[in-house]
Amino acid sequence: MIRRITDDSIDAKKVLAMIVHTTELEIETETGTSYFDCFKGTDLRRTEIACVAYGFQALIGNPLQGMTTYFFEQAGLSPDNAFKFNIGNNATSFVGTMLSWPLLYYFGRRTVYGGGMALMTVLYFAIGIAGIPPITYTDANWARTSLLVIYLFVYCPSVGATVYAIIGEVGASRLRSKTVALARSTYCLVAIVMNIIVPYMLNPMEWNWSAKSGFFFAGLSIFCLI
């Protein structure tokens, strides 16, 4: 397998020996550790950072991202336009994610994550304000859908992508896998709650908040910033 994925100048036996040695070191390093160690001393702070960073992604980033087409429809677009807008939204999100590479290199994790969250807060307020006029106002319909696309463009390179660099680096090497597991568990717990209540926010037969749900997420974003 090593010969298949490398060129002839690579000594496959040495590469295999290095893989075996690295695996043995990792096993030795993790031996004797438990999840309780993630909550002791400085490792507690590392665990908090990982869990909070990942949990915030589910709290203010992902809930609307997974329901953009439905959001566009409730914001006043026709199903056809909502679908087309969502295709453009996915392309914008892809570009935004690629933008995270130079941003992280030049500005660092904390600046990109925090700065993106601050911009997302402003955009959430703008979405909420744009959701006040009824859907009979065509210009307002396009405004709130466009603002959500801009929001997702900001979210993807910041809270969306940066969190994976944070949780992969913040944990101590001997507890890294356990720190990531705890962070992911936190994300899943928050996501379960948000995936239950967000459909109620957008459903016209339930809470019928539509784009005004931006005010709710703006409040959560302020809490996360603090």
Coordinates of C-alpha atoms in Angstrom, one line a residue, residues 11 17 32 36 45 47-48 61 71 93 119 136 173 200 203 215 219:
D11 CA 11.8 3.5 1.5
A17 CA 8.5 1.4 10.8
G32 CA -3.4 5.4 32.2
F36 CA -11.7 12.5 34.5
R45 CA -9.5 25.0 31.0
T47 CA -11.7 21.1 27.9
E48 CA -13.8 24.2 28.6
G61 CA -24.3 28.7 13.5
F71 CA -36.2 29.6 5.7
S93 CA -20.5 28.8 1.8
L119 CA -20.2 40.1 12.5
T136 CA -46.2 41.1 0.7
S173 CA -1.5 15.6 23.5
Y200 CA -41.1 25.7 15.6
N203 CA -43.2 27.0 11.0
F215 CA -33.5 38.5 17.0
G219 CA -29.4 37.5 21.6

